[in-house]
Coordinates of C-alpha atoms in Angstrom, one line a residue:
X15 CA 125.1 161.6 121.7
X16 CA 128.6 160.8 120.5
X17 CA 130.0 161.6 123.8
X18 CA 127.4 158.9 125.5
X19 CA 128.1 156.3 122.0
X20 CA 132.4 156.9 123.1
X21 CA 131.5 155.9 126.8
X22 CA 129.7 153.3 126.0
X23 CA 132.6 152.1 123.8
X24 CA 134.9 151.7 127.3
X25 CA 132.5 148.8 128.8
X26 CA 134.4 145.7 126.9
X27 CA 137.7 147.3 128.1
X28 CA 136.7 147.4 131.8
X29 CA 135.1 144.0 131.9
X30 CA 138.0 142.5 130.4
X31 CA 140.6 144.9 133.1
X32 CA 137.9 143.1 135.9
X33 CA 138.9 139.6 134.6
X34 CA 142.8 140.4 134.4
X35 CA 145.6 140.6 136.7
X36 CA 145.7 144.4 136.6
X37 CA 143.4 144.0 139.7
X38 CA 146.1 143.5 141.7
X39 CA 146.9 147.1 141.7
X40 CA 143.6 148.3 142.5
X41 CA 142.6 150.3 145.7
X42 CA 139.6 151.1 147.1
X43 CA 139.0 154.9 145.4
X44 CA 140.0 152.4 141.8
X45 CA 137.1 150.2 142.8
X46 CA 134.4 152.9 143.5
X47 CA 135.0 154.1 140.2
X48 CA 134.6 151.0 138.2
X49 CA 130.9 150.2 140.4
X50 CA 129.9 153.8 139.1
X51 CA 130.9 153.3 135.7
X52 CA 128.8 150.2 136.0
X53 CA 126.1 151.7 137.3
X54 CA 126.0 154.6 134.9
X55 CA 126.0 152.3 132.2
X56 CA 123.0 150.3 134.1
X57 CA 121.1 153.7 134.2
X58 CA 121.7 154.5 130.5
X59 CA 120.1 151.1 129.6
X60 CA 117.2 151.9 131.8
X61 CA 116.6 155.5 130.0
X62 CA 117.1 154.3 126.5
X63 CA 115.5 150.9 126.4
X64 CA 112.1 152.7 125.3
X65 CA 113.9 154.2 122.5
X66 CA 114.2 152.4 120.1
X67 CA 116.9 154.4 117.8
X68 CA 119.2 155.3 120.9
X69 CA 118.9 151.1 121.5
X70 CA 120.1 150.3 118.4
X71 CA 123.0 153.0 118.5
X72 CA 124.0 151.8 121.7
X73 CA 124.1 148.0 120.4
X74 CA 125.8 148.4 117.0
X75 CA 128.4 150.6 119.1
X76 CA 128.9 148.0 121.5
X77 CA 129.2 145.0 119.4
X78 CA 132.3 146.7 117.7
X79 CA 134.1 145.6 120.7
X80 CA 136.5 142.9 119.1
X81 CA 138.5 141.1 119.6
X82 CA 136.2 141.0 123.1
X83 CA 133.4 138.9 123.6
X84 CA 130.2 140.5 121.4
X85 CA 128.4 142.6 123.6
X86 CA 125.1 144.1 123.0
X87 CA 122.1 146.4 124.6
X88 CA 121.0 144.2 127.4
X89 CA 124.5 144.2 128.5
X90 CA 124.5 147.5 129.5
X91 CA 121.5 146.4 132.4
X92 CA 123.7 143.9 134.0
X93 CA 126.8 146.1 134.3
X94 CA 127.1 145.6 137.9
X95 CA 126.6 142.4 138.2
X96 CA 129.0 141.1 135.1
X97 CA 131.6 143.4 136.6
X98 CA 130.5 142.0 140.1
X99 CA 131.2 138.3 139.0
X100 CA 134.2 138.9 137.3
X101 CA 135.4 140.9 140.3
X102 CA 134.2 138.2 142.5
X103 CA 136.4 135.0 140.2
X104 CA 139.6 136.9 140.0
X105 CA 141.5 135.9 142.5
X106 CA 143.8 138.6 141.9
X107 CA 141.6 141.4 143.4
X108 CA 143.5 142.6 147.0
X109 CA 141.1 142.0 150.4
X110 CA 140.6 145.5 151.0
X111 CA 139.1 146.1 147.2
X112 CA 137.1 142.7 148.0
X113 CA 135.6 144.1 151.3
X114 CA 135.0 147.2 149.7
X115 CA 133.0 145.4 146.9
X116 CA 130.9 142.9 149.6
X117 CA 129.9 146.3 151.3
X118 CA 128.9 148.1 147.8
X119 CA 127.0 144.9 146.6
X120 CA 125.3 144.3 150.1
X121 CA 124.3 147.6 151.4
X122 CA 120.7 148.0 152.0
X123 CA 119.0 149.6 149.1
X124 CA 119.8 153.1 149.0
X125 CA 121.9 153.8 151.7
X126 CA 125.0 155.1 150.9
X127 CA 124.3 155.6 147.1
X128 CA 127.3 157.6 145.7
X129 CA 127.4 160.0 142.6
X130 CA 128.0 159.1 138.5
X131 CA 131.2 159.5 137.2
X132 CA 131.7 163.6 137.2
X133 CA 133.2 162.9 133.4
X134 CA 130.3 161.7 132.1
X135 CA 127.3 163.5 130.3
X136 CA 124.9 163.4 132.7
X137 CA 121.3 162.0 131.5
X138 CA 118.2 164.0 130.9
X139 CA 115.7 164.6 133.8
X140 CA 116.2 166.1 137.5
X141 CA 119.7 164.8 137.9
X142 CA 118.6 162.1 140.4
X143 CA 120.6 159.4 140.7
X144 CA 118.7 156.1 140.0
X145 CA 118.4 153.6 143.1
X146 CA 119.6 150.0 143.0
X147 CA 117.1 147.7 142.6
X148 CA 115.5 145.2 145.6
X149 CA 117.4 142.4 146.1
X150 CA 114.3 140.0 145.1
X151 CA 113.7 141.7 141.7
X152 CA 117.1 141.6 140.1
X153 CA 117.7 138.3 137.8
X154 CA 118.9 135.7 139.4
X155 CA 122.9 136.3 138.7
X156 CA 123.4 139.3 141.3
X157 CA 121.4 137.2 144.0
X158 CA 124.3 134.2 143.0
X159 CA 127.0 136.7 143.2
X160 CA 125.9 138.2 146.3
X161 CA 125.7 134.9 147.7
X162 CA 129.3 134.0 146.7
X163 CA 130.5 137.2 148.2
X164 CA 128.8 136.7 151.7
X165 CA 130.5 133.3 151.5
X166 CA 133.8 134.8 150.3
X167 CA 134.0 137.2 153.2
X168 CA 133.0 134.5 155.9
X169 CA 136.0 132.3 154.6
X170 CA 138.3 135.5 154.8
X171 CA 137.1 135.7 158.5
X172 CA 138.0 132.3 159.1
X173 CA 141.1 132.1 157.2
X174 CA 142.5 135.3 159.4
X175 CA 141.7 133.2 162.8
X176 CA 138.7 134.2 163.4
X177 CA 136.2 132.5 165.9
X178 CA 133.5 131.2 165.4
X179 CA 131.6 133.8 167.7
X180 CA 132.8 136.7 166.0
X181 CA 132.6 135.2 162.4
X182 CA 129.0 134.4 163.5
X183 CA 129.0 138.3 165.1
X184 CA 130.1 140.1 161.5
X185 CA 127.2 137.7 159.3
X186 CA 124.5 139.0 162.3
X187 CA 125.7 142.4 161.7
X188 CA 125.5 141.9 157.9
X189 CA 122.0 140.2 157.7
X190 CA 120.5 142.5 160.2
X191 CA 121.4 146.0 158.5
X192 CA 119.3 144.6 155.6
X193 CA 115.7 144.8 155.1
X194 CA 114.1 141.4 155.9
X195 CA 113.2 140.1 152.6
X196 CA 116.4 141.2 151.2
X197 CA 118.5 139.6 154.0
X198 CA 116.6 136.3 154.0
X199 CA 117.0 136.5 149.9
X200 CA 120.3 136.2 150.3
X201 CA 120.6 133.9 152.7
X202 CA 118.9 131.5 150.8
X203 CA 121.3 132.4 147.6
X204 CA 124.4 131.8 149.5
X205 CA 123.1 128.4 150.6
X206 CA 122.1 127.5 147.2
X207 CA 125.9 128.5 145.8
X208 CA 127.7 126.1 148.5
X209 CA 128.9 123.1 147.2
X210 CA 127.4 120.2 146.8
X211 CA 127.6 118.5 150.5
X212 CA 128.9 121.3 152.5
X213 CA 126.0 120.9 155.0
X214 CA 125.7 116.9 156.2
X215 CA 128.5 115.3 154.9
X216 CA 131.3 117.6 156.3
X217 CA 133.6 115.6 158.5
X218 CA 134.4 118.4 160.9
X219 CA 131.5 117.3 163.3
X220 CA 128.1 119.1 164.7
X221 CA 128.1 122.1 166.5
X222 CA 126.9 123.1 169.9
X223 CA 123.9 124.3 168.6
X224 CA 123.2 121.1 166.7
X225 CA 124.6 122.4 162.8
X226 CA 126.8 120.3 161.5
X227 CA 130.0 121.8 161.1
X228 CA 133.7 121.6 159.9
X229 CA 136.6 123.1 161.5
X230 CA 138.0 124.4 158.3
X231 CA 135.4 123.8 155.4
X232 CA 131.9 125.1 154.0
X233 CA 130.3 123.1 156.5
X234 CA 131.3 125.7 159.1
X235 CA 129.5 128.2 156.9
X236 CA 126.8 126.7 156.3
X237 CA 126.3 125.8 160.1
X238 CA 127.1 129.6 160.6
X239 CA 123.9 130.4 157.6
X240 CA 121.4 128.1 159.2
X241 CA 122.2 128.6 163.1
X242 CA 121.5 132.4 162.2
X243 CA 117.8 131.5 160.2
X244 CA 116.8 128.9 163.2
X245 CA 117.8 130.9 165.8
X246 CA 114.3 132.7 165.6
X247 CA 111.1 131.5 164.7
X248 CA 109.3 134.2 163.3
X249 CA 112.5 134.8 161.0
X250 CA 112.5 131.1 159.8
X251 CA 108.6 131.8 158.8
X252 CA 109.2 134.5 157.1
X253 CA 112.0 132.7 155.3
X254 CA 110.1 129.8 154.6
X255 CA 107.1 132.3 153.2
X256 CA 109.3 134.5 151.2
X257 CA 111.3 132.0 149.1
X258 CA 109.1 129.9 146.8
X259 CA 108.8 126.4 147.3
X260 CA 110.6 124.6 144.4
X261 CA 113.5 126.4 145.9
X262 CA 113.0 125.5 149.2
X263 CA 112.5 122.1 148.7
X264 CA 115.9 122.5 146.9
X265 CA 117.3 123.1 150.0
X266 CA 115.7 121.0 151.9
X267 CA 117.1 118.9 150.2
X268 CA 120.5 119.7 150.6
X269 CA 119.9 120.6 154.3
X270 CA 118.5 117.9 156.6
X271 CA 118.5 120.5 159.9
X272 CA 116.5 122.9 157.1
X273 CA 114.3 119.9 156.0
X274 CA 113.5 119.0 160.1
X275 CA 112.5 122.2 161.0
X276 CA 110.6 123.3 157.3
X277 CA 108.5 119.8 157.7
X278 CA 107.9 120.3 161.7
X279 CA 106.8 124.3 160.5
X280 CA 104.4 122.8 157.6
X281 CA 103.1 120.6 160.4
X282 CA 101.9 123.9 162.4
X283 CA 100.3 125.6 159.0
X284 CA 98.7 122.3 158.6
X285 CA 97.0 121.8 161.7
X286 CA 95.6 125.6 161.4
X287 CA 93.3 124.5 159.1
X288 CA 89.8 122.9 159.5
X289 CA 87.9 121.5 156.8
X290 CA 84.4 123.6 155.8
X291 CA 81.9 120.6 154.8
X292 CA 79.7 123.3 152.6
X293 CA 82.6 124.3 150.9
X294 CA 83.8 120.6 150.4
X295 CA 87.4 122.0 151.3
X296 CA 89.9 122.8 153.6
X297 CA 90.2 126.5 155.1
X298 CA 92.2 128.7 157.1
X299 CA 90.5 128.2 160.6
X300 CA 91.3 131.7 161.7
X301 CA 93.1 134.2 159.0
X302 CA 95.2 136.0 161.0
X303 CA 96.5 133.0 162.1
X304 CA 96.6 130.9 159.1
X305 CA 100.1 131.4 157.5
X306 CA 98.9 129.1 154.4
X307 CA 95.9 128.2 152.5
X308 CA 95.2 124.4 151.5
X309 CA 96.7 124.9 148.0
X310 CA 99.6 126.7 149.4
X311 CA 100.1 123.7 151.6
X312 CA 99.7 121.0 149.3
X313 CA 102.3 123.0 147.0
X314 CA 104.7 122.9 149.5
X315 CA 104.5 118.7 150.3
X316 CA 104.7 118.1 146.9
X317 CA 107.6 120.0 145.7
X318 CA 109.5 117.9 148.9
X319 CA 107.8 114.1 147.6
X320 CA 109.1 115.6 144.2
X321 CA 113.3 116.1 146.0
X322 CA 115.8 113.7 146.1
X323 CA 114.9 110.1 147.8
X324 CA 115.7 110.9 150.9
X325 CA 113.9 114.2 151.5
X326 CA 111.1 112.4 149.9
X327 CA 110.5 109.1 152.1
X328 CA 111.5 111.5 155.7
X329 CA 108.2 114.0 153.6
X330 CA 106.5 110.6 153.1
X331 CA 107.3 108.9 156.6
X332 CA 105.8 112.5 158.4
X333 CA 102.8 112.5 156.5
X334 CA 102.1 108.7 157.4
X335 CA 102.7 109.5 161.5
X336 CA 100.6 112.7 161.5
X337 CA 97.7 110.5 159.5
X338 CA 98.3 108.1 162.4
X339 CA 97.8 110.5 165.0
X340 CA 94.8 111.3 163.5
X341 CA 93.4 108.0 163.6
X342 CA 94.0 107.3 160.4
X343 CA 90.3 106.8 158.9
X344 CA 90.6 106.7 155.2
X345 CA 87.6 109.2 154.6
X346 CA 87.9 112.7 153.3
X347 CA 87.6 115.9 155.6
X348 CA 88.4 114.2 158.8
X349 CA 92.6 115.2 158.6
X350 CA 94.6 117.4 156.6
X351 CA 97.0 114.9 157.0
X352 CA 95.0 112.1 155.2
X353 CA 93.4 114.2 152.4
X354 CA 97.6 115.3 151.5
X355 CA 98.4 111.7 151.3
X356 CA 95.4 111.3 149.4
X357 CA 96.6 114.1 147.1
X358 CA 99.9 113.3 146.6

């Protein structure tokens, strides 16, 4: 135990190594090895957080660590994405090292897991070696620093001269290696981490395929995001049904190309549902069709009305035409369209 207590003791040093200039001098073997001290230390919290006496050994142990920020227990869970961020902000870390870290970070789950430290006492049980997590159940700062590094390596594409073609080639290759929900997770995160007006406002001009985007700004990237989640479909569904609504509304709002094609695919969930009169409700008129129940709809419209102005009168102003195109009677059950408006 005072082997694992000693080990323990090294986690302030190498977060504070991860936020210093001594990255400079790392190379690709120096990286590997910080990732699988973090992830041992993720793994130890994950054995001993249902002991209580090993938890609080751990703790008091870590929160010696002055002068360094106080640490404690919970710390030791999000190892890799602490040292991920830090990794991420310093500026100092080489290109190789930060390619090396994108392809650790964003590797499908499971694939190409490497060993724990030889050095260090290896935990009870059968030796396994624990798997990372899925992308949509870590907390919410691995998805941000995942995001940042897609977006970091897109801007290192561009900044060595590289077309648009192939920088849209290498995020393909990227997003397609991944399990769906994982890939369209991240997506969404790296959208969510652009600054503020990097989609419609960038002066660089639209695209061929109709994105907005700058020659030499995030607006390129963000065109490059959202040409590869409209390009299909089926993938924009599945976007739009993984992520929850509050966030994509968020986007939406941020997005108009996002907000056009999320309100025209509402518009299709909408009209595949007909209205029961013995149930006094709206229902999915056939269910293997039906992407969306009435409630899920109505969810959906209302965290948009609830976005910026904007989002909220184009929301407003395509409720009003589809009521329209309905005939718009004023009488329940007759549209979806009018019983929304109704609603809202």
């Amino acid at each position: 135990m005072e082997a694992v207590l000693g080990q323990v003791e090294q986690l302030p040093a190498l977060l504070a190594v991860s936020r210093s200039a001594l990255v400079r001098d790392w190379d690709r073997l120096t990286l590997d090895r910080a990732l699988q001290w973090a992830r041992y230390f993720q793994h130890l919290h994950q054995r001993c957080r249902a002991r209580p006496q090993l938890r609080e050994a751990l703790g008091r142990r870590l929160r010696r660590s002055q002068p360094y920020p106080v640490l404690g227990f919970p710390t030791l869970g999000r190892c890799p994405q602490l040292l991920g961020l830090a990794l991420l902000e310093n500026r100092a870390l080489p290109p190789a090292a930060c390619r090396r870290l994108l392809h650790s970070l964003l590797q499908p789950p499971g694939a190409g897991s490497e060993p724990q430290p030889r050095s260090l006492l290896q935990p009870p049980g059968d030796g396994s070696e624990p798997q990372p997590r899925s992308l949509l159940q870590p907390p919410g700062d691995k998805l941000r620093a995942e995001g940042e590094l897609l977006l970091r390596r897109l801007r290192e594409e561009r900044q060595e001269g590289g077309q648009a073609a192939g920088q849209r080639r290498w995020l393909c290759r990227v997003l397609e290696q991944l399990p769906q929900p994982r890939s369209l997770a991240l997506l969404a995160a790296a959208l969510a981490v652009l600054p503020q007006g990097a989609g419609d406002t960038d002066p660089g001009g639209s695209s061929p395929d109709g994105h907005r985007a700058g020659a030499g700004g995030d607006g390129g990237t963000a065109g490059l995001l959202l040409s590869w989640l409209l390009d299909k479909q089926e993938r924009f569904s599945a976007f739009c049904l993984c992520v929850p609504a509050a966030r994509l509304a968020s986007l939406a709002g941020r997005y108009s190309q996002l907000s056009t094609s999320y309100l025209e695919l509402l518009t299709r969930w909408g009209s595949q549902l007909h209205y029961d009169p013995l149930q006094g409700r709206w229902v999915k008129s056939c269910l293997d069709k039906a992407e969306v129940s009435w409630e899920e709809l109505k969810e959906r419209f209302s965290c948009l009305c609830q976005g910026p102005a904007l989002l909220r009168e184009q929301t407003q102003a395509a409720l009003k035409l589809l009521r329209t195109r309905d005939g718009d009677f004023p009488v329940c059950g007759l549209s979806v369209w009018t019983d929304l408006l109704m609603e809202l």
